[in-house]
mmCIF file of C-alpha atoms in Angstrom:
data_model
loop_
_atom_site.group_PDB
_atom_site.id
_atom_site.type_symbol
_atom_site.label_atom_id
_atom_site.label_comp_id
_atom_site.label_asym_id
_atom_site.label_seq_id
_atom_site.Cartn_x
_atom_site.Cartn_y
_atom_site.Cartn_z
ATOM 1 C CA UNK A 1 19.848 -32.550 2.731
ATOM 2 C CA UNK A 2 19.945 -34.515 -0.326
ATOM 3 C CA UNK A 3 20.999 -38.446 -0.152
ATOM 4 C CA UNK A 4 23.675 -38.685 -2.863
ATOM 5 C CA UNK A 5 23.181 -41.605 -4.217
ATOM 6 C CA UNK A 6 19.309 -41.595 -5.267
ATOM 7 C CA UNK A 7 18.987 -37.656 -4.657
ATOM 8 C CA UNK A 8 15.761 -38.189 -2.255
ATOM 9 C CA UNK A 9 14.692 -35.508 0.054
ATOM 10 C CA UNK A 10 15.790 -36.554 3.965
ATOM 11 C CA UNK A 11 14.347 -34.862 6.614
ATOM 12 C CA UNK A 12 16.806 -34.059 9.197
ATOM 13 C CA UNK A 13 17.430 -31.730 12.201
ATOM 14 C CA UNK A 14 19.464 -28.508 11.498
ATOM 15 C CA UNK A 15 22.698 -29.012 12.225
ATOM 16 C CA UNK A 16 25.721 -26.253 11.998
ATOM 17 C CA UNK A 17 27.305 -28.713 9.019
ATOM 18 C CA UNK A 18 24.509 -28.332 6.838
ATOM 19 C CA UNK A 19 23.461 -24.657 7.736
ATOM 20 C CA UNK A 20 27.030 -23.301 6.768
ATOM 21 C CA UNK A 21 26.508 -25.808 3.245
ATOM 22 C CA UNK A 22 22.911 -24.187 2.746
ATOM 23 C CA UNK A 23 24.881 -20.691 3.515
ATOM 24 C CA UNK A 24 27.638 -21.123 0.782
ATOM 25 C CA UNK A 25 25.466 -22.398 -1.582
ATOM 26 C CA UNK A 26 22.887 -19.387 -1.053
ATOM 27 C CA UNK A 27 26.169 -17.068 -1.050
ATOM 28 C CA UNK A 28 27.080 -18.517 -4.389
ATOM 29 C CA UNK A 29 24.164 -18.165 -6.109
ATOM 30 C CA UNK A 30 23.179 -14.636 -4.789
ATOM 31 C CA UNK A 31 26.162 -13.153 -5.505
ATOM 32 C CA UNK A 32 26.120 -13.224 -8.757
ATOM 33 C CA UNK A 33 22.616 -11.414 -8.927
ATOM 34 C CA UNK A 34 24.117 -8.495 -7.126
ATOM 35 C CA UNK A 35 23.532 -5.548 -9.122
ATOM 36 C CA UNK A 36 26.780 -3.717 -10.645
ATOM 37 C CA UNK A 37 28.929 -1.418 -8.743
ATOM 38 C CA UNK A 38 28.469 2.280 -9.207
ATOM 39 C CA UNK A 39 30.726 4.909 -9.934
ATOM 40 C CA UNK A 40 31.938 6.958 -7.224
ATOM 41 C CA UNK A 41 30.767 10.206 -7.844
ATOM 42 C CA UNK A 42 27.536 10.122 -6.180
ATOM 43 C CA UNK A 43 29.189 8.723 -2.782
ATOM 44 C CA UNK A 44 31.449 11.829 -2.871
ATOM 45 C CA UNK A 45 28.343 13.865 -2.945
ATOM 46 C CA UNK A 46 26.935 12.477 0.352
ATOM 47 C CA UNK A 47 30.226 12.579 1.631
ATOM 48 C CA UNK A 48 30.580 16.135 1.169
ATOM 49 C CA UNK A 49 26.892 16.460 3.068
ATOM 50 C CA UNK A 50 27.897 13.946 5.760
ATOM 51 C CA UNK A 51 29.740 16.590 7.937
ATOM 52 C CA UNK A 52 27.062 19.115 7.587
ATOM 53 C CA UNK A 53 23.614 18.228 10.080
ATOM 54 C CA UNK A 54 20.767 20.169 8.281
ATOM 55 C CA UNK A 55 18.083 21.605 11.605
ATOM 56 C CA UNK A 56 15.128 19.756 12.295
ATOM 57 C CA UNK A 57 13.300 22.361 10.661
ATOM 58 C CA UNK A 58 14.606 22.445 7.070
ATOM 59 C CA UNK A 59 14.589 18.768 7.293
ATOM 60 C CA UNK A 60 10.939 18.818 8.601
ATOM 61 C CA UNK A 61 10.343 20.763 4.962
ATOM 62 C CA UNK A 62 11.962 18.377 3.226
ATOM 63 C CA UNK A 63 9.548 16.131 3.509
ATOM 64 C CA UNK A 64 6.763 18.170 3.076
ATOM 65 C CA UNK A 65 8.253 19.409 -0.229
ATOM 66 C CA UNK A 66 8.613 15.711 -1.012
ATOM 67 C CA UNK A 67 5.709 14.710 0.186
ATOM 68 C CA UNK A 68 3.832 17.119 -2.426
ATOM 69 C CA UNK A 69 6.160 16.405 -4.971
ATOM 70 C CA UNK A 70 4.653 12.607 -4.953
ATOM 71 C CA UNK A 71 1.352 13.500 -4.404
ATOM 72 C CA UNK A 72 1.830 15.662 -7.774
ATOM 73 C CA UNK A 73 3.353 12.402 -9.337
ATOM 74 C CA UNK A 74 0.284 10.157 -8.671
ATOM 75 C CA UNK A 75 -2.001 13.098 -9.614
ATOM 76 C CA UNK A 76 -0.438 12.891 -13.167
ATOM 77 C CA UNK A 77 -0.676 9.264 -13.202
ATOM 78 C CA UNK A 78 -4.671 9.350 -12.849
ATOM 79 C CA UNK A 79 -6.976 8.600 -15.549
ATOM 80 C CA UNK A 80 -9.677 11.218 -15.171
ATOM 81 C CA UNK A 81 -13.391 10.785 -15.968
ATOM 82 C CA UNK A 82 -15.060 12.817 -19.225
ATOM 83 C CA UNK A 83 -17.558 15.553 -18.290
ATOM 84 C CA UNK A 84 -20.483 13.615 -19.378
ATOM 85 C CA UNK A 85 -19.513 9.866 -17.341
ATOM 86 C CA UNK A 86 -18.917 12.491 -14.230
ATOM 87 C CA UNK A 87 -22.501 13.782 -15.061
ATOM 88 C CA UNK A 88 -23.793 10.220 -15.429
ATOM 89 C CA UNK A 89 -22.259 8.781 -12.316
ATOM 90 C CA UNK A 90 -23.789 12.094 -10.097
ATOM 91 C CA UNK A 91 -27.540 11.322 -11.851
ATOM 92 C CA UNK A 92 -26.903 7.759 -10.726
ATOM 93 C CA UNK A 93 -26.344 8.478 -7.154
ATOM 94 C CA UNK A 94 -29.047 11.104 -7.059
ATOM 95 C CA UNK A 95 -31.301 8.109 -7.783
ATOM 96 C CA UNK A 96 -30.562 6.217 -5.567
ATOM 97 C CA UNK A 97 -30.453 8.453 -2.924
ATOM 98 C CA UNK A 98 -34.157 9.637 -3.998
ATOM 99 C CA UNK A 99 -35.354 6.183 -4.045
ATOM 100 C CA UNK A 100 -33.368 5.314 -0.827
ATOM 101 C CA UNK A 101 -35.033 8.198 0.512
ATOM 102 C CA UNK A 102 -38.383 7.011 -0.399
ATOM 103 C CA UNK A 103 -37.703 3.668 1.074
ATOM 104 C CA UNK A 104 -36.983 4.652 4.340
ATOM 105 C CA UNK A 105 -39.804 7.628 4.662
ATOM 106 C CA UNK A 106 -42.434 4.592 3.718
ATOM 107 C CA UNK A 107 -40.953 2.208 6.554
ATOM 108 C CA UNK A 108 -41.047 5.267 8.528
ATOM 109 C CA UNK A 109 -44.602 5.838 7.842
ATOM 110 C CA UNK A 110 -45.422 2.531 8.455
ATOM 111 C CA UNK A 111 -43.830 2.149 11.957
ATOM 112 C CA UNK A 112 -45.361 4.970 12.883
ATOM 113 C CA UNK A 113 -49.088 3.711 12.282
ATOM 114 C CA UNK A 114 -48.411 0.542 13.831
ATOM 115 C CA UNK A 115 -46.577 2.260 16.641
ATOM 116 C CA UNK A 116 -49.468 4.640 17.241
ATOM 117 C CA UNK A 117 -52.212 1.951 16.852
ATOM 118 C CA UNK A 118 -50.637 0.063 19.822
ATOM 119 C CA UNK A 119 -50.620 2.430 22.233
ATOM 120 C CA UNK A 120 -54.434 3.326 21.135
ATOM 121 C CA UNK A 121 -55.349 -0.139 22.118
ATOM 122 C CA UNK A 122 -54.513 0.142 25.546
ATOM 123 C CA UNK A 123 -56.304 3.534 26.358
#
C-alpha cells in the first residue's frame, strides 16, 4: 500500500481491502494486453471434431507422426559441420585417445613393477 500523501512504501498485512484493490488494478492493466479476438471459423472446426472421439490408437499415431514431424523441424534448423572440420575434430580425438592411451598403459606399467617388487620382498 502506498501512503497518499508522501507516496512511501508501508508494509502492511494482507488484508481482503487491499487484495481486491491490487486485483482491479492488475485486471485493468492486463486486460488491455489481451491479445485480439479471433474469428470464428477455426472454433467451428473443433466443434465439428468435438462429437467425434478418435481410438486410442490413431491418437497414439498422432503423436508419433508429430513427434517426427518436429524432430524433422530441428533437423533443418542445424548448422552442420564441413567435411574437412568433421575430419579435423575425429584426428583430434584420435589424439587424445592415443596419448590417453599411452598415459594410462605407463601408470599401468609402473604399478605393476612396484606391485611385483613388494611382494618379492617378502619371499
Amino acid at each position: 500500500m502506498k501512503n497518499k500523501k508522501n507516496d512511501k512504501v508501508i508494509n502492511s498485512p494482507l488484508t481482503s481491502d487491499s487484495l481486491e484493490e491490487n486485483n482491479k488494478t492488475i485486471s485493468d492493466t492486463t486486460s488491455s494486453n489481451l491479445p485480439a479476438k479471433t474469428s470464428g471459423k477455426s472454433l467451428d472446426k473443433k466443434n465439428k471434431n468435438k462429437g467425434k472421439k478418435e481410438s486410442g490408437f490413431v491418437l497414439f499415431f498422432k503423436k508419433i507422426g508429430r513427434a517426427f514431424k518436429g524432430m524433422v523441424e530441428e533437423l533443418k534448423k542445424v548448422t552442420w559441420p564441413t567435411w574437412t572440420a568433421t575430419l579435423k575434430s575425429t584426428g583430434i580425438v584420435l589424439i587424445f585417445v592415443v596419448v590417453f592411451l599411452v598415459v594410462l598403459m605407463a601408470m599401468d606399467a609402473l604399478f605393476g613393477l612396484g606391485f611385483s617388487s613388494l611382494i618379492g620382498m617378502n619371499g
